[in-house]
PDB file of C-alpha atoms in Angstrom:
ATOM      1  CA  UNK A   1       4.436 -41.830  48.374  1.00 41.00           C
ATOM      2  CA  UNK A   2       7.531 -43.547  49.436  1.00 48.00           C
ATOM      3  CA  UNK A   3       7.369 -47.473  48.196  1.00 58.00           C
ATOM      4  CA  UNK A   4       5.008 -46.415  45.134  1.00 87.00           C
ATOM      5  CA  UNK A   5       8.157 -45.264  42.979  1.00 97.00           C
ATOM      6  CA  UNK A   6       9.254 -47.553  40.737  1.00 98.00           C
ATOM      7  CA  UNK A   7      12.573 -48.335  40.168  1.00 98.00           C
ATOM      8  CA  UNK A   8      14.327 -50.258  36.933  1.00 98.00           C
ATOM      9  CA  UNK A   9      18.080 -50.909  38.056  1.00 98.00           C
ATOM     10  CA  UNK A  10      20.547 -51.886  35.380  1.00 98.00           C
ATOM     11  CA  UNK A  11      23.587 -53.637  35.257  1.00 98.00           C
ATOM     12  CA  UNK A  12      26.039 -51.800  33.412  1.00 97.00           C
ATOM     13  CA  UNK A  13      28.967 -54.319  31.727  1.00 95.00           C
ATOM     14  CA  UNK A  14      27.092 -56.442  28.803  1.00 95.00           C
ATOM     15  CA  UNK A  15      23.514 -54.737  29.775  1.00 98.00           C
ATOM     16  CA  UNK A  16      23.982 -50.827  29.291  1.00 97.00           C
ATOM     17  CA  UNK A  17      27.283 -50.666  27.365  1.00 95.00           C
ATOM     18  CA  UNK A  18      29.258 -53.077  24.993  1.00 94.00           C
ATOM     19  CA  UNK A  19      32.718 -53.239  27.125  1.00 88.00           C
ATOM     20  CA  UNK A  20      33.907 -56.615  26.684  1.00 87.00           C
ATOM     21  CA  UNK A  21      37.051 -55.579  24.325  1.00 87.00           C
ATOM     22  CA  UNK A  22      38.603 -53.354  26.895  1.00 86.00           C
ATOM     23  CA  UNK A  23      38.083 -56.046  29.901  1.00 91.00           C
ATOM     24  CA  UNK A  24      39.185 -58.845  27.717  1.00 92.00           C
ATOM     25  CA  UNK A  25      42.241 -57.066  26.528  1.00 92.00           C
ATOM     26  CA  UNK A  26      42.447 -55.157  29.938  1.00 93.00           C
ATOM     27  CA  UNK A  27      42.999 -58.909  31.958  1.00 95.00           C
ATOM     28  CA  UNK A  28      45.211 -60.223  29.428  1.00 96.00           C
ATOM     29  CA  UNK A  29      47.370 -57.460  29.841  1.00 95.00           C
ATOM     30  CA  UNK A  30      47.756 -58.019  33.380  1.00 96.00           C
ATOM     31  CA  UNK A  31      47.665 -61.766  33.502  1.00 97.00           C
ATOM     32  CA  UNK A  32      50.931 -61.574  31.336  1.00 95.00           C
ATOM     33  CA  UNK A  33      52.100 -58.671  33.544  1.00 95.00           C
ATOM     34  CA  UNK A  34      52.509 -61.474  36.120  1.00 94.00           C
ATOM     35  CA  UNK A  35      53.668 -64.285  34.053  1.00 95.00           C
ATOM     36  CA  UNK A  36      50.274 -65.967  33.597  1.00 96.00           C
ATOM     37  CA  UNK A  37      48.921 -67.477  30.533  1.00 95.00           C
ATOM     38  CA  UNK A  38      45.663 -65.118  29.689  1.00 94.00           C
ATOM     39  CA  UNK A  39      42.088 -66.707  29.794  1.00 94.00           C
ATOM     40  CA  UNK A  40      40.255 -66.985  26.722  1.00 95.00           C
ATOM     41  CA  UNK A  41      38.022 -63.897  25.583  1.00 93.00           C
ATOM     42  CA  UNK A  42      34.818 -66.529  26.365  1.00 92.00           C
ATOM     43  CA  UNK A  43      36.102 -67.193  29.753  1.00 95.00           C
ATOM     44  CA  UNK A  44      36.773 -63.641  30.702  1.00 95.00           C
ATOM     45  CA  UNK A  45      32.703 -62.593  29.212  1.00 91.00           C
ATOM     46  CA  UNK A  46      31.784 -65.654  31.536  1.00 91.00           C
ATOM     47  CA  UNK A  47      33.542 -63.614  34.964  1.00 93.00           C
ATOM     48  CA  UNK A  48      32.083 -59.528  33.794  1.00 91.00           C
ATOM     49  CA  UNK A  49      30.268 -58.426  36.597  1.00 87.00           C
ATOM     50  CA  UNK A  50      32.232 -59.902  39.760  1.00 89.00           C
ATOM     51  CA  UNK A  51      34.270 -57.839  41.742  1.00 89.00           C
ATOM     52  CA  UNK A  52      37.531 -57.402  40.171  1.00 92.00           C
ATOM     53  CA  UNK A  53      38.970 -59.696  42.925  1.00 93.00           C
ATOM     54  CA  UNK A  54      36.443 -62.287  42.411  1.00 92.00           C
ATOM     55  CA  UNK A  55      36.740 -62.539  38.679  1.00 94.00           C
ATOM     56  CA  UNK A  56      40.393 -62.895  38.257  1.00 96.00           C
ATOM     57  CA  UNK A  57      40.210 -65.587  40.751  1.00 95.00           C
ATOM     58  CA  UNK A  58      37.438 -67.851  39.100  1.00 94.00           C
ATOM     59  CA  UNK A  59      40.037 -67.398  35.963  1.00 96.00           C
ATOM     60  CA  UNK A  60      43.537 -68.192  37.991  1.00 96.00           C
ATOM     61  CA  UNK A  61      42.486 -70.215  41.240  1.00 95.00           C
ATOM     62  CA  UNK A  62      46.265 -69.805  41.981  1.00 94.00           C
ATOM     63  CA  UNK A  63      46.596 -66.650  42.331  1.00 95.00           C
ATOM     64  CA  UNK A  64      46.381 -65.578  45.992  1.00 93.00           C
ATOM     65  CA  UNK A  65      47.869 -62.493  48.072  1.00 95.00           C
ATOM     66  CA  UNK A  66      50.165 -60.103  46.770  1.00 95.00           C
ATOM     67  CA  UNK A  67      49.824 -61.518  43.347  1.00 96.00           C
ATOM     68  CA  UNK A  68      46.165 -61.170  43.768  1.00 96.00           C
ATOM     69  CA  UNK A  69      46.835 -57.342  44.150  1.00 96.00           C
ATOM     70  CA  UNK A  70      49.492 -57.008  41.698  1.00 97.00           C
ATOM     71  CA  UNK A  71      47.317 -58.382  39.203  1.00 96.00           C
ATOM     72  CA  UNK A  72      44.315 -56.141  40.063  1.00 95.00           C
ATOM     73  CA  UNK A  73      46.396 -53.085  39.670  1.00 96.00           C
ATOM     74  CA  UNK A  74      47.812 -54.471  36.465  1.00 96.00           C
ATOM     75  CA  UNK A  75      43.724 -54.563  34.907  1.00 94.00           C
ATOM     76  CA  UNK A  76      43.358 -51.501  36.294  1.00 92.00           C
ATOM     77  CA  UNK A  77      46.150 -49.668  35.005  1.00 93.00           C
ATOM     78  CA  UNK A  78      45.845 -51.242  31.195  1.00 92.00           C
ATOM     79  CA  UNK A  79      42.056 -50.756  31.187  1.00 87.00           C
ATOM     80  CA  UNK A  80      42.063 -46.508  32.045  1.00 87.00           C
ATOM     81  CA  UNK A  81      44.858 -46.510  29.549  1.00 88.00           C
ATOM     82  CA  UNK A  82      43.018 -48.295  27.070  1.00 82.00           C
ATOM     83  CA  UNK A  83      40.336 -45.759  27.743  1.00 75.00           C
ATOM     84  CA  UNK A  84      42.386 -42.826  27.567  1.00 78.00           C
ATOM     85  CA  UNK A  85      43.805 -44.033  24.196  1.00 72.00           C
ATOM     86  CA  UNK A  86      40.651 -44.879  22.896  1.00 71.00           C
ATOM     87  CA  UNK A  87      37.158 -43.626  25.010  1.00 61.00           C
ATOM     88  CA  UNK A  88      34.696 -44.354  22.302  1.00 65.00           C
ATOM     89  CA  UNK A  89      35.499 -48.187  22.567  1.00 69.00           C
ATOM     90  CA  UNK A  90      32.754 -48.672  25.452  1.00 87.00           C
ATOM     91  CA  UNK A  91      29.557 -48.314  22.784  1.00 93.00           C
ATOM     92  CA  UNK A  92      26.313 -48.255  24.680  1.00 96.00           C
ATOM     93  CA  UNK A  93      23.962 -51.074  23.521  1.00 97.00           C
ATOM     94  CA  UNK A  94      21.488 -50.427  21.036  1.00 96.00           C
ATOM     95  CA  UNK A  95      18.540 -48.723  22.146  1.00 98.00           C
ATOM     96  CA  UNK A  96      19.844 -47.922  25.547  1.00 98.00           C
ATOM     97  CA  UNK A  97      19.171 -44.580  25.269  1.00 98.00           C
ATOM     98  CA  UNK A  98      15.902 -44.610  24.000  1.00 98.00           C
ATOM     99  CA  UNK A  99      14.546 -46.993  26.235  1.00 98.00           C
ATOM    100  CA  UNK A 100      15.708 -45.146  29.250  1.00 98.00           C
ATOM    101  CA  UNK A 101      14.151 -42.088  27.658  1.00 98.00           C
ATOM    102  CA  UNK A 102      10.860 -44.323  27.377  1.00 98.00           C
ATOM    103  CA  UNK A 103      11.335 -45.421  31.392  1.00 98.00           C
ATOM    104  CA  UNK A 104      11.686 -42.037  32.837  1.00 98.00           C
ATOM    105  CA  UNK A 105       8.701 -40.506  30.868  1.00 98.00           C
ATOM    106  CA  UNK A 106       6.906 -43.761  32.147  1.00 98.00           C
ATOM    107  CA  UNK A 107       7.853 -42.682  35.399  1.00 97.00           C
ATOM    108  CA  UNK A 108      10.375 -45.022  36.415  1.00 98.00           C
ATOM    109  CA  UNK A 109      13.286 -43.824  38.941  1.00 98.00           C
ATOM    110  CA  UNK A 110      17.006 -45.315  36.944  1.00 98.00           C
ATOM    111  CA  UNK A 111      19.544 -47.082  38.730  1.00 98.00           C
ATOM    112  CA  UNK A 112      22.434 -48.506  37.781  1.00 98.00           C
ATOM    113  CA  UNK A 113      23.768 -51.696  40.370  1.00 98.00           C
ATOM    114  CA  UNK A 114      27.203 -52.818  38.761  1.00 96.00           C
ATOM    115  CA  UNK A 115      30.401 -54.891  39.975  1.00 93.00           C
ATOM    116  CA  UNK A 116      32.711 -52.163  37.914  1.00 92.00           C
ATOM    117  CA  UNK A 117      34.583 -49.663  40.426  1.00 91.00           C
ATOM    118  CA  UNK A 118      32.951 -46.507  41.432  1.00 94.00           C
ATOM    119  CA  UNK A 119      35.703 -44.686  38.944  1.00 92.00           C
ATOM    120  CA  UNK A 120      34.708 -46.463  36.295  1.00 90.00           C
ATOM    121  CA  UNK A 121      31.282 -46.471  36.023  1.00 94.00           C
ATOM    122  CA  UNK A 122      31.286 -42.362  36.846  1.00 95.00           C
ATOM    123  CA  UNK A 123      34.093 -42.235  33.664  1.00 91.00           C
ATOM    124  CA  UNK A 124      32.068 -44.338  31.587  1.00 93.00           C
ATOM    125  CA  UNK A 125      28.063 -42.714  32.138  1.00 95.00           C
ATOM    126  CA  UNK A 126      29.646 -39.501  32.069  1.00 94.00           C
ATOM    127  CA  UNK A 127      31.475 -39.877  28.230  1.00 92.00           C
ATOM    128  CA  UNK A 128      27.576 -41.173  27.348  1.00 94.00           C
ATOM    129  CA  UNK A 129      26.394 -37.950  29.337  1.00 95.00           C
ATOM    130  CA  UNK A 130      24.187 -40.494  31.615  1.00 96.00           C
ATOM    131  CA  UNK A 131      25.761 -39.505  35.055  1.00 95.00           C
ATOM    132  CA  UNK A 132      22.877 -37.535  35.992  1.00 95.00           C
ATOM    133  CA  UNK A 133      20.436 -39.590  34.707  1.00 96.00           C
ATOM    134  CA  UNK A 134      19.936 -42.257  37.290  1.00 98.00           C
ATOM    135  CA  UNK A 135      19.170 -41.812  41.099  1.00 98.00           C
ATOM    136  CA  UNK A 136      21.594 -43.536  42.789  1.00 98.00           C
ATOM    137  CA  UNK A 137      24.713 -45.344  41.545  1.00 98.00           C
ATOM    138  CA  UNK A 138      26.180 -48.678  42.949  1.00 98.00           C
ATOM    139  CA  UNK A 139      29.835 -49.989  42.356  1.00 96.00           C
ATOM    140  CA  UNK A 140      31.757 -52.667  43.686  1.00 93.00           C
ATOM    141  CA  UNK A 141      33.319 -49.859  46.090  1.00 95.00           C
ATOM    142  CA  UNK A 142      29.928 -49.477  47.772  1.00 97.00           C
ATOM    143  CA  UNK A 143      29.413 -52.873  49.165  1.00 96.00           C
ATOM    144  CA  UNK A 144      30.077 -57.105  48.624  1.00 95.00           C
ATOM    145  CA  UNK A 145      29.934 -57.988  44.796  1.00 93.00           C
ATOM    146  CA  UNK A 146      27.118 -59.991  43.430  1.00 95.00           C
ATOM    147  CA  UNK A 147      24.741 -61.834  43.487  1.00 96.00           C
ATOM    148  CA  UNK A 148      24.909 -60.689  47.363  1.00 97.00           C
ATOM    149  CA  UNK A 149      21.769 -58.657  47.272  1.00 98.00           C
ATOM    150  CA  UNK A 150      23.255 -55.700  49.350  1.00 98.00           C
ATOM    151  CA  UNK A 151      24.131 -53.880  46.445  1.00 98.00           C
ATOM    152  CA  UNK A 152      21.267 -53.553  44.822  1.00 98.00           C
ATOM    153  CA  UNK A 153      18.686 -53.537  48.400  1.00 98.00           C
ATOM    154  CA  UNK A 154      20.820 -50.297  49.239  1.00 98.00           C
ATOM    155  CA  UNK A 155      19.326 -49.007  45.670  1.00 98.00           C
ATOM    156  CA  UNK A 156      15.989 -49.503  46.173  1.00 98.00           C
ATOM    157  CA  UNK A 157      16.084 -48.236  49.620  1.00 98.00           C
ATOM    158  CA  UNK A 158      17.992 -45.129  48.659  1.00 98.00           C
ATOM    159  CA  UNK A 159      16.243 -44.509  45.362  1.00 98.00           C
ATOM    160  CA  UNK A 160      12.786 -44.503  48.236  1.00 97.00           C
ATOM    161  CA  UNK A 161      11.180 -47.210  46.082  1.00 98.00           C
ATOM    162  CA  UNK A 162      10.367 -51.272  47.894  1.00 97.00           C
ATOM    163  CA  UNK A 163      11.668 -54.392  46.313  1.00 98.00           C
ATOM    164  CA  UNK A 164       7.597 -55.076  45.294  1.00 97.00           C
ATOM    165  CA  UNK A 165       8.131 -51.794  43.118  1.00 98.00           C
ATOM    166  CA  UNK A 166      11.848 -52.529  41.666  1.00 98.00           C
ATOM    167  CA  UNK A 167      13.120 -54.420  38.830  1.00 98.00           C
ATOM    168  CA  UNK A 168      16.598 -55.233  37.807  1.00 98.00           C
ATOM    169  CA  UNK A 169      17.773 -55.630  34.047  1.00 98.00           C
ATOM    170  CA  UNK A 170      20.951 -57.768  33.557  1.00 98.00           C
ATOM    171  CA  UNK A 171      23.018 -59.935  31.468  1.00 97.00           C
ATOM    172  CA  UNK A 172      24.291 -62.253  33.484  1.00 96.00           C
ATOM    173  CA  UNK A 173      23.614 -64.671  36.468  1.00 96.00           C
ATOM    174  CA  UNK A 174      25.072 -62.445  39.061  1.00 96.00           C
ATOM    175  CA  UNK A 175      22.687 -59.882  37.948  1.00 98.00           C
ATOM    176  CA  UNK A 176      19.098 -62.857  38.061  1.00 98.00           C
ATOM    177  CA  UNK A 177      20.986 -64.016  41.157  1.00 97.00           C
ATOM    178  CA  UNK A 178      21.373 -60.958  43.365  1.00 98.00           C
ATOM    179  CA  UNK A 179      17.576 -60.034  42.561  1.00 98.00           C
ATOM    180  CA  UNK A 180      16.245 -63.087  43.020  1.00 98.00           C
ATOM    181  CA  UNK A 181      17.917 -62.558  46.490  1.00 98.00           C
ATOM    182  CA  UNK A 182      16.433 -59.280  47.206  1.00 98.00           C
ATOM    183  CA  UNK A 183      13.409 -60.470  46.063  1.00 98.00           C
ATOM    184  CA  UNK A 184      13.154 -58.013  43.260  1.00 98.00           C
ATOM    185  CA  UNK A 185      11.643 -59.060  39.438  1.00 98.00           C
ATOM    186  CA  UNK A 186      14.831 -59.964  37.494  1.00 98.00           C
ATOM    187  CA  UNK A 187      14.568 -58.720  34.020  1.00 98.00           C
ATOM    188  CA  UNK A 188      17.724 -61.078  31.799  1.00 98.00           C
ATOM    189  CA  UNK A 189      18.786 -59.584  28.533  1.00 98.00           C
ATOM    190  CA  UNK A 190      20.154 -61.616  25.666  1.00 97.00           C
ATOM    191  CA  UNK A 191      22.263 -59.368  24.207  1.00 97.00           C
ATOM    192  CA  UNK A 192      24.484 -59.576  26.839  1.00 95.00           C
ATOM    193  CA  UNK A 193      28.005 -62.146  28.030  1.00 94.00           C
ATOM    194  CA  UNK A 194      25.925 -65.131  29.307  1.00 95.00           C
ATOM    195  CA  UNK A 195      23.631 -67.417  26.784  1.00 93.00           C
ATOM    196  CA  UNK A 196      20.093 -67.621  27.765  1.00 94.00           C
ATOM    197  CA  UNK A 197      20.147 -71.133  28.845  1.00 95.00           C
ATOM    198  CA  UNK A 198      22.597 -69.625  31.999  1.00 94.00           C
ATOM    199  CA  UNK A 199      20.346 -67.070  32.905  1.00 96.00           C
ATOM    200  CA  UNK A 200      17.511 -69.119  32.859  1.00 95.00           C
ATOM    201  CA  UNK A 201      19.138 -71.171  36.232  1.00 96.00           C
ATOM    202  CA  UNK A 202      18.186 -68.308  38.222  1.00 96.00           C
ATOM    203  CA  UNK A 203      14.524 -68.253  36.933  1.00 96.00           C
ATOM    204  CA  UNK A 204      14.185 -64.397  36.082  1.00 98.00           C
ATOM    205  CA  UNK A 205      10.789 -62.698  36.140  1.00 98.00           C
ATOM    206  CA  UNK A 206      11.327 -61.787  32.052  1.00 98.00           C
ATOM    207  CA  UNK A 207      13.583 -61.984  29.353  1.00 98.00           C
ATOM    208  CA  UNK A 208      13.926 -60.025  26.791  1.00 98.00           C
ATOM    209  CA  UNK A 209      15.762 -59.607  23.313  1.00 98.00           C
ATOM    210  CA  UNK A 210      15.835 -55.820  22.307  1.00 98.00           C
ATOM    211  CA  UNK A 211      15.953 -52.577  24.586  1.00 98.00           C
ATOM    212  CA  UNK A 212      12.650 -51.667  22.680  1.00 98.00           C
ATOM    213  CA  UNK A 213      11.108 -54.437  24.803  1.00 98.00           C
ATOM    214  CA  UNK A 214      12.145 -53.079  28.371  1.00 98.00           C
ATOM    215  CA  UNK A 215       9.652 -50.589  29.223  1.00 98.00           C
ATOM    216  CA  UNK A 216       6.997 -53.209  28.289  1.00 98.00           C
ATOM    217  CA  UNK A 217       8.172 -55.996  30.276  1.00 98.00           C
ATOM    218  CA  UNK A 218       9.092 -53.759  33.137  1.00 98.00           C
ATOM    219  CA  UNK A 219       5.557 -52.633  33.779  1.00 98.00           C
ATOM    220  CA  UNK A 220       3.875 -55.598  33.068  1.00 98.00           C
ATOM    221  CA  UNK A 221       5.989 -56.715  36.128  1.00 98.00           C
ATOM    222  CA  UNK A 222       5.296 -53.618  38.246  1.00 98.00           C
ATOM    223  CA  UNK A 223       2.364 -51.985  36.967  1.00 96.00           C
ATOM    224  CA  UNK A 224       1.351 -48.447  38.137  1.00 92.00           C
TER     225      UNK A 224
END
């Protein structure tokens, strides 16, 4: 019945796959593109899953207009290159797999709600042969960035689940932030680009260390 489905939505950056090398070396292309002295690695992790607009903003408060643009184009460019040259530098996290084979025979619908374009994230779950494993698929093409909730209420709503029956699994406080605004269970992972003690500002519903542990957590929060 539509509303019983349950739905785990992941984040994709820092939660699903490791891709923190390309973005770091990816903005620190482009910030030098434009004469700009690169952010540290740490401060780059601390801006992954923002729009692309957003992030490189938070790093360079200066940068405004047509620099703004220039220096999106200039991530984009370096980081499909760097993928081109190198496509198995995106690692999925350990146990990813495994625990999305343990959700599905559970029964739970897969999402994935990510700031990443809609090119990217396509590129990247297809290369892990994922693309068809999740029911719906949100980028930062499909709506505002988070933690607006729209992103990730269009999921549930699409995927024909209710935010009662949804849970979303992320690594950083956009991720705890958006569900806690569409009053869905945030699920924060460890493993991911912010420390614990950040995630734990947006009081989410469970944390957990290890992939092995999502299933569990998941339907303790949303139990059949």
């Amino acid at each position: 019945m539509t509303g019983d489905l349950r739905l785990c939505a992941l984040d994709l950056d820092g939660t699903l796959i490791d891709s923190q090398h390309h973005i770091v070396a990816a903005m620190s292309s482009a910030f030098r593109a434009e004469g700009l002295a690169p952010a540290s690695a740490a401060k780059v992790r601390e801006v992954v899953g923002l729009p692309l607009d957003q992030a490189i903003r938070q790093l360079a408060p200066q940068v405004r207009g047509l620099q703004l643009e220039r220096v999106g184009q200039a991530y984009r460019d370096a980081y499909f290159n760097a993928k081109e040259a190198d496509s198995a530098a995106e690692p999925l996290m350990p146990g990813a797999r495994t625990a999305l084979d343990a959700l599905e025979e559970a029964g739970w619908l897969l999402a994935v709600v990510t700031g990443k374009g809609r090119r990217g994230l396509h590129d990247v779950l297809d290369a892990h042969g994922l693309l068809e494993r999740f029911v719906v698929l949100k980028s930062a093409d499909d709506g505002p960035g988070k933690p607006d909730p729209t992103l990730l209420l269009d999921a549930v709503r699409e995927s024909g689940s209710s935010t009662g029956r949804a849970v979303m699994v992320g690594d950083t406080v956009f991720d705890m932030g958006m569900a806690r605004r569409a009053r869905v269970a945030g699920i924060a992972v460890t493993w991911g680009y912010h420390d614990i003690a950040l995630l734990e500002t947006e009081r989410p519903a469970a944390v957990i260390d290890r992939f092995e542990d999502l299933l569990g957590a998941a339907d303790r929060l949303v139990p059949v």
